[in-house]
Coordinates of C-alpha atoms in Angstrom, one line a residue:
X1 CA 107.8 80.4 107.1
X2 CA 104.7 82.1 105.5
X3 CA 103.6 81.5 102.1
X4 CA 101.4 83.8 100.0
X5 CA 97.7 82.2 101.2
X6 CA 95.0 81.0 98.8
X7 CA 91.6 82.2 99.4
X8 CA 88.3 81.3 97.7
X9 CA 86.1 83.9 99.4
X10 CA 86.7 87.6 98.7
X11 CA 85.5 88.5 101.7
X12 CA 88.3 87.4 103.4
X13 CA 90.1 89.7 100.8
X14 CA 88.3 93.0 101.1
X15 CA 86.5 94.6 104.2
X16 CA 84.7 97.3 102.3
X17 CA 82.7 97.3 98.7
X18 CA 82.8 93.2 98.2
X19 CA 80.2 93.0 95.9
X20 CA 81.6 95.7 93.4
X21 CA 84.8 93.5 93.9
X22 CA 82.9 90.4 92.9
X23 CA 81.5 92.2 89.7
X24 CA 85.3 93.7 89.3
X25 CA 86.3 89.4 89.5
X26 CA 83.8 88.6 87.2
X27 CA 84.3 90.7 84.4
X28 CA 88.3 89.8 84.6
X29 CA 87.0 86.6 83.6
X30 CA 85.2 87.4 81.5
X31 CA 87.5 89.3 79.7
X32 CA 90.4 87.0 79.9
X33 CA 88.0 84.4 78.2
X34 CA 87.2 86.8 75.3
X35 CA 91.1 87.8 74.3
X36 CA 92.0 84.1 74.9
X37 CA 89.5 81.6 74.4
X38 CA 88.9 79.1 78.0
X39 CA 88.8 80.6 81.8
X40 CA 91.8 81.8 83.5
X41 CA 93.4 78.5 86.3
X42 CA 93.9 81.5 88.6
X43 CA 94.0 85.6 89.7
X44 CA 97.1 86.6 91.4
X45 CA 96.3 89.4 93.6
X46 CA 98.7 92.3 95.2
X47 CA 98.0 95.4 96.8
X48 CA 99.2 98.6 96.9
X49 CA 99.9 100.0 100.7
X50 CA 99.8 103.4 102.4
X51 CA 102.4 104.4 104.2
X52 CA 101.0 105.9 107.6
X53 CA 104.6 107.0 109.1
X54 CA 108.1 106.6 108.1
X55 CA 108.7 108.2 104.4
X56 CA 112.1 107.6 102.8
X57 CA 113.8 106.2 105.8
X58 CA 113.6 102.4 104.7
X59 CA 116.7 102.7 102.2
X60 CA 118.3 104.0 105.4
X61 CA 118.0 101.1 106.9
X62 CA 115.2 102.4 109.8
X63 CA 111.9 100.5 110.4
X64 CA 109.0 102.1 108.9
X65 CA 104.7 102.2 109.4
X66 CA 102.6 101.2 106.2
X67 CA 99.7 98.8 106.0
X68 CA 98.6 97.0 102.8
X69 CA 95.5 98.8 101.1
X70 CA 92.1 97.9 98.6
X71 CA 93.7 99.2 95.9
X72 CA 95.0 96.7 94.0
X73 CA 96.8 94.7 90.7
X74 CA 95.2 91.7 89.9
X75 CA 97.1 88.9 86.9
X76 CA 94.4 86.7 85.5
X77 CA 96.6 83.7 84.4
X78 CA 95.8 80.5 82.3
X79 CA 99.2 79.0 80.9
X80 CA 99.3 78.2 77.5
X81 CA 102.0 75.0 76.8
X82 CA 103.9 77.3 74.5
X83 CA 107.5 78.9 75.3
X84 CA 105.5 82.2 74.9
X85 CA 103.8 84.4 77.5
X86 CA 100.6 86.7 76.3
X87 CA 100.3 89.8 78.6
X88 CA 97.3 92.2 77.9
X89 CA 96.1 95.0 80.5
X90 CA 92.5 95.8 80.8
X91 CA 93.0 99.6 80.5
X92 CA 93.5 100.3 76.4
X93 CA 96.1 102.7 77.7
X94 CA 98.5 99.9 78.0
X95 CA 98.8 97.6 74.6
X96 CA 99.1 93.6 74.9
X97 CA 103.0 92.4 74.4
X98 CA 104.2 89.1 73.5
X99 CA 107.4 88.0 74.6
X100 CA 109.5 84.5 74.0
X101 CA 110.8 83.6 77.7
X102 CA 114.0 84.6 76.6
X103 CA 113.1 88.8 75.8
X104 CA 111.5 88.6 79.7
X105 CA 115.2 88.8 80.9
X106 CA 116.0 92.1 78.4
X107 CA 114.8 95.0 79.6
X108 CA 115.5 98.1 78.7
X109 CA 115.6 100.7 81.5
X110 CA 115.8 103.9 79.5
X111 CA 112.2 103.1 77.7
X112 CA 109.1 104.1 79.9
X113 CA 106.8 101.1 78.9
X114 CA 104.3 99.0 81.4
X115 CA 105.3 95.2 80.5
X116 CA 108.6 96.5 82.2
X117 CA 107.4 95.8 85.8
X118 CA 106.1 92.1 84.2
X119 CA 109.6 91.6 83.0
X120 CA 110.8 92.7 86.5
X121 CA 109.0 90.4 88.7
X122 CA 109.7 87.4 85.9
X123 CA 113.5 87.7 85.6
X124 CA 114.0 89.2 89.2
X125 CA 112.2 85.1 90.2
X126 CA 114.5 83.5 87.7
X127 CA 117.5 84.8 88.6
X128 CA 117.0 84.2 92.2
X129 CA 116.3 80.3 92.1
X130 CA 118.6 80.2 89.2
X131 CA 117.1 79.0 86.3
X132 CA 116.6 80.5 83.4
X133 CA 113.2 80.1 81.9
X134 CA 110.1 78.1 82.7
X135 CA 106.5 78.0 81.1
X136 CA 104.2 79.9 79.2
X137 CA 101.4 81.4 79.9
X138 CA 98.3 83.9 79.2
X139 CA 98.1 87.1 81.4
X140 CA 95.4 89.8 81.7
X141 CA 95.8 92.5 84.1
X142 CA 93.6 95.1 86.0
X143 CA 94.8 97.9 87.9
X144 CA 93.2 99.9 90.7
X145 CA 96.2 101.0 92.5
X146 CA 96.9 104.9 90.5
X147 CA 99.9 105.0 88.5
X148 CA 102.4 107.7 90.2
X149 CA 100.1 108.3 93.2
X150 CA 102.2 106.7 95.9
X151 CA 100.2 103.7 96.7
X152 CA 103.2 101.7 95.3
X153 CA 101.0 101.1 92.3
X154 CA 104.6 99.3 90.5
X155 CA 105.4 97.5 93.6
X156 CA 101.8 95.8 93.3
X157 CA 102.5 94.9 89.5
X158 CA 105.8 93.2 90.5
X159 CA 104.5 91.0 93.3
X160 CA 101.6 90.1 91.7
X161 CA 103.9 88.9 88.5
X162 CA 105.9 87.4 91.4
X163 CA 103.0 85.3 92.3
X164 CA 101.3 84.5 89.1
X165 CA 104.9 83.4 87.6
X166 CA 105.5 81.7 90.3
X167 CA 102.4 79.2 90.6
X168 CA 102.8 78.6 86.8
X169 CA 106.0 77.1 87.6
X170 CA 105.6 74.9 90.8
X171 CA 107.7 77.6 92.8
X172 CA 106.7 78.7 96.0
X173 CA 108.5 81.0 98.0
X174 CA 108.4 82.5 101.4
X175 CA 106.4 85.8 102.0
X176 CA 110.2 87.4 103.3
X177 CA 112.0 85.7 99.9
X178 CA 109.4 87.6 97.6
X179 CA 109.4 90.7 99.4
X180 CA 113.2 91.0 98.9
X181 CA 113.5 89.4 95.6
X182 CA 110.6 92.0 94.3
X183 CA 112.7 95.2 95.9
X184 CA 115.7 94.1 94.2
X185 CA 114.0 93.6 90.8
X186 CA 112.7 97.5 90.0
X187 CA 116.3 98.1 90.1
X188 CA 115.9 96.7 86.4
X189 CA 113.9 100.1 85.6
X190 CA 116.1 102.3 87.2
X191 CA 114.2 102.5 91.0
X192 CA 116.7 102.2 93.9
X193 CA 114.1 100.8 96.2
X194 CA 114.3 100.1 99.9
X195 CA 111.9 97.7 100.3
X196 CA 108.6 98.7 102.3
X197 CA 106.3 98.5 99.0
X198 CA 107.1 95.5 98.5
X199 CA 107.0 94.0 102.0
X200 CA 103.3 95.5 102.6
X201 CA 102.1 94.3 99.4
X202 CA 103.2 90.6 99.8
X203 CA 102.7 90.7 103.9
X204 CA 100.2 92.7 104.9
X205 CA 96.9 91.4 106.9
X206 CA 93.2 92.7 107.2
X207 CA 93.0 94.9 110.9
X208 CA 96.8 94.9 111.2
X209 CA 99.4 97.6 110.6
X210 CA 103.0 96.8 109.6
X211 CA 106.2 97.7 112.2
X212 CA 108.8 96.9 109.1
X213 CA 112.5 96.4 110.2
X214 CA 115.5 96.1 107.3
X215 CA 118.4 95.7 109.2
X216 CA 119.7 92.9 110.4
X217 CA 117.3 91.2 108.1
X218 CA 114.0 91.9 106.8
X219 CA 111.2 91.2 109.9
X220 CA 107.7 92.1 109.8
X221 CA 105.8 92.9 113.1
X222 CA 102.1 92.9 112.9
X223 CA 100.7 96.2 114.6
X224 CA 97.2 96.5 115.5
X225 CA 95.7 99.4 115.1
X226 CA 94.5 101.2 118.9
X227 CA 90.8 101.0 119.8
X228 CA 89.5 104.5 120.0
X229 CA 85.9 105.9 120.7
X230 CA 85.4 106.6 118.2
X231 CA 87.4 104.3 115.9
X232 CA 89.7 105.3 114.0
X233 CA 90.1 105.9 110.1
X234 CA 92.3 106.8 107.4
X235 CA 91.4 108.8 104.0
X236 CA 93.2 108.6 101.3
X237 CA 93.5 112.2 99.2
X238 CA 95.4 112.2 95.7
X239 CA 96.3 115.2 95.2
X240 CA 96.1 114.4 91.0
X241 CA 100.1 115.0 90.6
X242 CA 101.3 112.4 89.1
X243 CA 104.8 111.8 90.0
X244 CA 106.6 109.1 88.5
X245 CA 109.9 107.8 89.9
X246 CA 111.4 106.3 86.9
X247 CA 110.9 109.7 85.2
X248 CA 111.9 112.0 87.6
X249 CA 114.6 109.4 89.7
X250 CA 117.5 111.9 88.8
X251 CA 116.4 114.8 90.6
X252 CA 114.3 113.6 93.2
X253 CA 114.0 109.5 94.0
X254 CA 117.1 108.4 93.5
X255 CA 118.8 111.6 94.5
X256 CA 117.7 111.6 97.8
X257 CA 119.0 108.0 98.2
X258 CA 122.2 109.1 97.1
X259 CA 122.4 111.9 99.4
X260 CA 121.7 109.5 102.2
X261 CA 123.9 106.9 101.4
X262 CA 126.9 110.1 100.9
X263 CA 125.2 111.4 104.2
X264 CA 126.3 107.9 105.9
X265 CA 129.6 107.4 104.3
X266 CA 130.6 111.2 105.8
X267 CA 128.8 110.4 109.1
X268 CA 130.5 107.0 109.8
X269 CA 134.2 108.8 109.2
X270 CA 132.9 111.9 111.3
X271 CA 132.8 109.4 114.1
X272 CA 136.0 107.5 114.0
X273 CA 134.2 104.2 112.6
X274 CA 134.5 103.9 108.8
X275 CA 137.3 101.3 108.7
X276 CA 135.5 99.0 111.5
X277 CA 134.5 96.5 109.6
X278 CA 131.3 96.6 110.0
X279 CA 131.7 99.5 108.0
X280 CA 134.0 99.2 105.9
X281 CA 133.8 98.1 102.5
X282 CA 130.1 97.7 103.0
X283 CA 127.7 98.1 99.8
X284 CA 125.6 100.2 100.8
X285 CA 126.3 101.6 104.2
X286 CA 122.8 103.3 105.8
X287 CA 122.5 105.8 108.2
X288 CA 120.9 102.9 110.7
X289 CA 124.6 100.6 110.1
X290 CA 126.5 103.5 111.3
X291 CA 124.1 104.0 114.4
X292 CA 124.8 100.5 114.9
X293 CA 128.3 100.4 114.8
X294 CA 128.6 103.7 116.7
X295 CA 126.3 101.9 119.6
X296 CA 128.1 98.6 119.1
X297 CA 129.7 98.8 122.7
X298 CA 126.7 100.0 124.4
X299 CA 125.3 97.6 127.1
X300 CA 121.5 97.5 126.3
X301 CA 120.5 94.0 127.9
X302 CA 118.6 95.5 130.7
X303 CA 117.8 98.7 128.8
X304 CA 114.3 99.3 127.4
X305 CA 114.3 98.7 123.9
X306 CA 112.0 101.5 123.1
X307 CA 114.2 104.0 125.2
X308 CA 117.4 102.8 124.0
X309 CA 116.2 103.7 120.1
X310 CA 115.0 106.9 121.4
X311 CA 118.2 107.7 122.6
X312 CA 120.2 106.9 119.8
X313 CA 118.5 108.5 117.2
X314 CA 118.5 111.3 119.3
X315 CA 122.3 111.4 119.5
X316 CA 122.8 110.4 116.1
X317 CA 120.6 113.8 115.3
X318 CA 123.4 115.8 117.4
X319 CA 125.8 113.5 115.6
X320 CA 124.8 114.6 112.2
X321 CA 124.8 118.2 112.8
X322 CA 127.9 118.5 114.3
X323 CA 129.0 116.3 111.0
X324 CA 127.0 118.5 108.2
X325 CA 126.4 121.6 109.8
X326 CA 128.9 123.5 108.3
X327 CA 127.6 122.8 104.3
X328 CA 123.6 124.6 105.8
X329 CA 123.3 125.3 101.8
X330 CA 124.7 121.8 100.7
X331 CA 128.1 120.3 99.6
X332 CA 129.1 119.9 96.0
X333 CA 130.3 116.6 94.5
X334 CA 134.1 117.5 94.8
X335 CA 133.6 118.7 98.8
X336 CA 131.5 115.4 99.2
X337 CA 134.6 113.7 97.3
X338 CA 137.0 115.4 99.3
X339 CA 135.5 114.8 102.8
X340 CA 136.1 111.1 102.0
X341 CA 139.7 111.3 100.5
X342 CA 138.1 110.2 97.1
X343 CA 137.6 111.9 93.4
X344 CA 134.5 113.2 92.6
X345 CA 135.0 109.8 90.2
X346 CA 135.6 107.4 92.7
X347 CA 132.6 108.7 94.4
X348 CA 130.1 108.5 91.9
X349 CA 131.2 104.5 91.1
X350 CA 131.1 104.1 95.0
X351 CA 126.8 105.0 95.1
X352 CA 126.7 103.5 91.7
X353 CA 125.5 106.5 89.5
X354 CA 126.0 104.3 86.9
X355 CA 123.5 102.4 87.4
X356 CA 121.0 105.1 89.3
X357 CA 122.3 108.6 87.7
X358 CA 121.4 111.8 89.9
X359 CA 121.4 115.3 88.5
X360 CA 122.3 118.2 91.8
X361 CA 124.5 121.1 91.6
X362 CA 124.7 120.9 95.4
X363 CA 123.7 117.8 98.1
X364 CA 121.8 119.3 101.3
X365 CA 123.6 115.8 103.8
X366 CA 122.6 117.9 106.1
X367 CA 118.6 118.4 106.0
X368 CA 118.3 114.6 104.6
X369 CA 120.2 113.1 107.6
X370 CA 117.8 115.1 110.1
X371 CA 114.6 114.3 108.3
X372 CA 116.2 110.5 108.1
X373 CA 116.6 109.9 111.8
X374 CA 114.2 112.5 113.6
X375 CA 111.3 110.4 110.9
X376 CA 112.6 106.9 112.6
X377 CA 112.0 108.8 115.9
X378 CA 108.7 109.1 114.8
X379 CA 108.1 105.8 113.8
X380 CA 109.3 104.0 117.1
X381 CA 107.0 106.7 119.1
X382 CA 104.1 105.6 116.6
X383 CA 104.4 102.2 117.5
X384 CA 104.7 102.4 121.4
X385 CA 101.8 104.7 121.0
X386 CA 99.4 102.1 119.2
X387 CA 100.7 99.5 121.2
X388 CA 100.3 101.5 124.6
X389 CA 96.9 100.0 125.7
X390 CA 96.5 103.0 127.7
X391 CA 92.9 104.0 128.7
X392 CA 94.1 108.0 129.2
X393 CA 95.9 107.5 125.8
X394 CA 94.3 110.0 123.7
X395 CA 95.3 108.3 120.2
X396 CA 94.0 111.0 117.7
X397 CA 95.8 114.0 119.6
X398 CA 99.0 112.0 119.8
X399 CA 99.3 110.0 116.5
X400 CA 98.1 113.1 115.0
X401 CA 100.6 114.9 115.8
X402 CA 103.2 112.7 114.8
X403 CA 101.8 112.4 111.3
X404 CA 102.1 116.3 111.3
X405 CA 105.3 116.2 112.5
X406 CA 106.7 114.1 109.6
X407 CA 104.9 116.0 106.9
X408 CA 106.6 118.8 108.2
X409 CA 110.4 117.4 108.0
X410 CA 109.2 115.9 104.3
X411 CA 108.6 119.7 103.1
X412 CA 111.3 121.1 105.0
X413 CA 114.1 118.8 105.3
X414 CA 113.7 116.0 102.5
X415 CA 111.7 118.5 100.3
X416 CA 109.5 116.0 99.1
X417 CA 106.2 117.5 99.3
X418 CA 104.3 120.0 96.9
X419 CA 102.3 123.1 97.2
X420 CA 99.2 120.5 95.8
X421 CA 100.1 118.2 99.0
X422 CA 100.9 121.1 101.3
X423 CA 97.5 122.3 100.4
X424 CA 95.6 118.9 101.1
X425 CA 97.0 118.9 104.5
X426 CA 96.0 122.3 105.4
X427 CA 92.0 122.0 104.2
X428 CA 91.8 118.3 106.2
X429 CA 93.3 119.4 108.9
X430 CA 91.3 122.6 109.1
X431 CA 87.9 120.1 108.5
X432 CA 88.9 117.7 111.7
X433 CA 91.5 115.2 110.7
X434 CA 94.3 114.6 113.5
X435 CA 97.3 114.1 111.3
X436 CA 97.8 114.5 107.4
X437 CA 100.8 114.1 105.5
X438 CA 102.1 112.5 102.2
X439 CA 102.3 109.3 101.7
X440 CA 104.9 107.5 99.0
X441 CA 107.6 109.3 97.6
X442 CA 106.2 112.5 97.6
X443 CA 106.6 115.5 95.3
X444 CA 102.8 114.5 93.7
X445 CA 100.9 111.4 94.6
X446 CA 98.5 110.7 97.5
X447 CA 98.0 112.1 101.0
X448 CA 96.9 109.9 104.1
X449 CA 94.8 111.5 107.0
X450 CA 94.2 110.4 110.3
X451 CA 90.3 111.1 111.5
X452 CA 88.2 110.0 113.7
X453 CA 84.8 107.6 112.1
X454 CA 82.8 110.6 112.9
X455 CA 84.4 112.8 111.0
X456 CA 85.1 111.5 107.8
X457 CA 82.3 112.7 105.8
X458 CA 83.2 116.0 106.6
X459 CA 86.3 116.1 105.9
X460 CA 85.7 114.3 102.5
X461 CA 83.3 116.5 101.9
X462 CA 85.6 119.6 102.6
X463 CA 88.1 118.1 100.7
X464 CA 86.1 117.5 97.6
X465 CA 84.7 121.2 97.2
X466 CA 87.7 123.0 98.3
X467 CA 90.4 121.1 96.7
X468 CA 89.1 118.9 93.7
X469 CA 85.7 121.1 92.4
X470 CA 88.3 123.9 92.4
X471 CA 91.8 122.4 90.7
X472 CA 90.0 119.5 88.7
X473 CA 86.1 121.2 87.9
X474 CA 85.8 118.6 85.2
X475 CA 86.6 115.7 87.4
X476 CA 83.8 112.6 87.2
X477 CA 81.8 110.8 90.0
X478 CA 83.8 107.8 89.8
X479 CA 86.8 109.5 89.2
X480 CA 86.6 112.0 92.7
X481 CA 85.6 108.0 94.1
X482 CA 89.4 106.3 93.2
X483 CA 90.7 109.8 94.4
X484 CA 89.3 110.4 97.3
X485 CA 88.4 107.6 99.7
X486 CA 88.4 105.6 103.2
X487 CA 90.5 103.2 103.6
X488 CA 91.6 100.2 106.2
X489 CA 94.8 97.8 106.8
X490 CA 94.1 95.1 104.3
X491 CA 95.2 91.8 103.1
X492 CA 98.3 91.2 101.5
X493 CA 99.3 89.3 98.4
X494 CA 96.8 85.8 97.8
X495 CA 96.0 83.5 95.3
X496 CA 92.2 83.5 94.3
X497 CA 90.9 80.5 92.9

């Protein structure tokens, strides 16, 4: 098994910008000395990841396409042989805390405060090798992952915690155990997450995509990205919308992973299969269970593997409209109830409302279940695509279109995009990119753009009059530079030391 690597060289970090990166080191060092008096022992270092294909389908249990990214938290760290742990942020935004080791496992879920995702990945460790407090230490962080952009800028906070708490306490954990365990613990703030964040953060690798699969168990499959003349590249656009999912999880996060998990429960019973045990009883049950199940029978030893998802997803597409087609403007809680011999009640206990509370007057099972498995359609093709070797494999023209393709079912179908996104997409695609879409969870955040090297300039530079000079006039150099920029598969979560 894997373990998060140390490295003592940031080039073997960062491809791009290494020196700035040094200077960024430095003056966290800096720093840290100033607020607490010696050197940090070490920096714990996450990124955040960009999702190239596969939005909202990993809480439904279907593989997905993201690759870790620059951007990135890093935990300066020095313990401090107290029972106390020091955490300050580099941005005066955020204030220092101090916290006994007892107040890291009380966190309060309805408060929108940052030492919340330092609690997380502390008491989410704890509680999974089952102890219940270890040492103290000092922490200084710096952020360059945006807040609410949808570069997974909290999942980068957690596993970097994850790491830094971890090495303070002789623990050390497989990649695959911290992935999970960091998933599971944003639950504390509210944030029903599936579990790609996470995984790219803590197992992503410099040159590589990641093929992410949830279900049997997590499994990581390093993708590398096709050779193309010339290469290719990915730009980053943020559209400035900043969309936070613990604020708006009631009406659009968490509602959409309700709808789904509603979406399978009514699916699995449309098809004679919600008392097979694989089924039954099972907490939660995802659209890509029910597939299973539905397929259990099938013979597929001497099928292609490839072929043999195509074809599923494609039936379970026919399945689901023949399931929801008859609610086109949505079902209400007591029809959703009722479809499932349950009260509205029961229900809502059943996809745990009380814990992750939606707000919807109506739940479209039908648009959500056809963005759900036409997206993991998208992401098999993706894969076989990169991984095609073909000479007469025009990449741009066909990835390209993929990416379009899914932007198109998160506006129409998951209705997850924005006009600010929608907009984005038009002007690079109308400057030369291939494929542009959201990236994250949508409704704000970032954008990711498939182009070719030679056309990157221009579409940054198309982007940058047309979209940023006219929405955000006052915007700064530097600020247009964390906004708008290139971008390649990157290192996961290290130690530097």
């Amino acid at each position: 098994m894997s373990h998060a690597p140390t490295v003592n060289s940031l080039s073997n970090i960062y491809s791009l910008n290494v020196e700035a990166q040094s200077k960024r080191y430095a003056q966290l060092e800096s720093r840290f000395a100033e607020i607490y008096g010696a050197k940090p022992d070490f920096i714990a270092r996450a990124p955040g990841r960009v999702n190239i294909i596969g939005e909202h389908i990993d809480y439904c249990g279907f593989p997905v396409f993201p690759m870790a990214i620059a951007p990135d938290t890093l935990i300066a760290v020095r313990t401090n042989n107290t029972d106390c742990i020091q955490i300050a942020n580099t941005s005066p935004k955020y204030p220092a805390r101090k916290f006994s080791l007892a107040d890291l496992f009380t966190i309060d879920s309805t408060v929108h405060e940052w030492s919340n995702y330092f609690k997380c990945g502390y008491r989410g460790l704890f509680e999974h090798v089952g102890r219940t407090g270890g040492k103290g230490f000092d922490a200084l962080l710096d952020g360059t992952v945006p807040a609410g952009g949808g570069l997974s800028s909290s999942a980068a906070f957690v596993c970097a915690t994850e790491l830094a708490v971890q090495r303070v306490n002789g623990i050390d954990l497989p990649q695959t155990e911290l992935a999970l365990i960091a998933a599971s613990a944003e639950r504390y703030v509210g944030v029903n997450s599936g579990g790609m964040d996470q995984t790219a953060s803590i197992m992503g690798q410099q040159g590589s995509a990641l093929f992410i699969e949830f279900d049997p168990e997590l499994k990581a499959t390093l993708v590398k990205m096709p050779d193309a003349d010339p290469p290719l590249a990915f730009i980053i656009a943020n559209t400035l919308v900043v969309s936070d999912k613990h604020v708006t999880a009631p009406i659009c996060y968490n509602l959409r992973v309700v709808e789904t998990r509603i979406g399978a429960l009514i699916l699995a019973k449309h098809l004679g299969i919600a008392n097979r045990p694989a089924c039954k009883n099972v907490d939660p049950l995802t659209f890509k269970i029910v597939m299973n199940e539905y397929f259990a029978d099938q013979d597929t030893q001497a099928a292609d593997q490839v072929q043999t998802w195509i074809d599923r997803l494609r039936a379970m597409l026919d399945a689901s409209t023949a399931a929801f087609g008859s609610y086109l403007q949505g079902y209400t809680r007591s029809e959703m109830a009722q479809a499932l011999d349950m009260t509205p009640e029961e229900l809502s206990a059943t996809v745990h409302e009380n814990l992750f509370p939606v707000r919807a007057d109506r739940f479209k099972l039908l648009q959500r279940a056809q963005h759900a498995f036409s997206e993991a359609l998208r992401v098999v093709r993706f894969r076989q695509i990169c991984e095609s070797g073909s000479a007469d494999t025009d990449y741009f023209a066909e990835l390209g279109s993929l990416m379009n393709q899914s932007q198109d079912s998160c506006r129409d179908l998951f209705e997850c995009s924005c006009p600010e996104i929608d907009e984005i997409c038009t002007i690079a695609r109308s400057a030369g990119a291939f494929g542009s879409r959201l990236t994250g969870a949508g409704w704000g955040g970032c954008t990711v753009h498939l182009v070719s090297q030679d056309k990157v300039e221009s579409v940054k530079q198309a982007l940058a009059q047309q979209y940023y000079a006219q929405r955000f006039p006052d915007l700064l150099a530097d600020q247009l530079e964390n906004a708008l920029f290139v971008t390649a598969p990157g290192r996961g979560a290290c130690y530097f030391a």
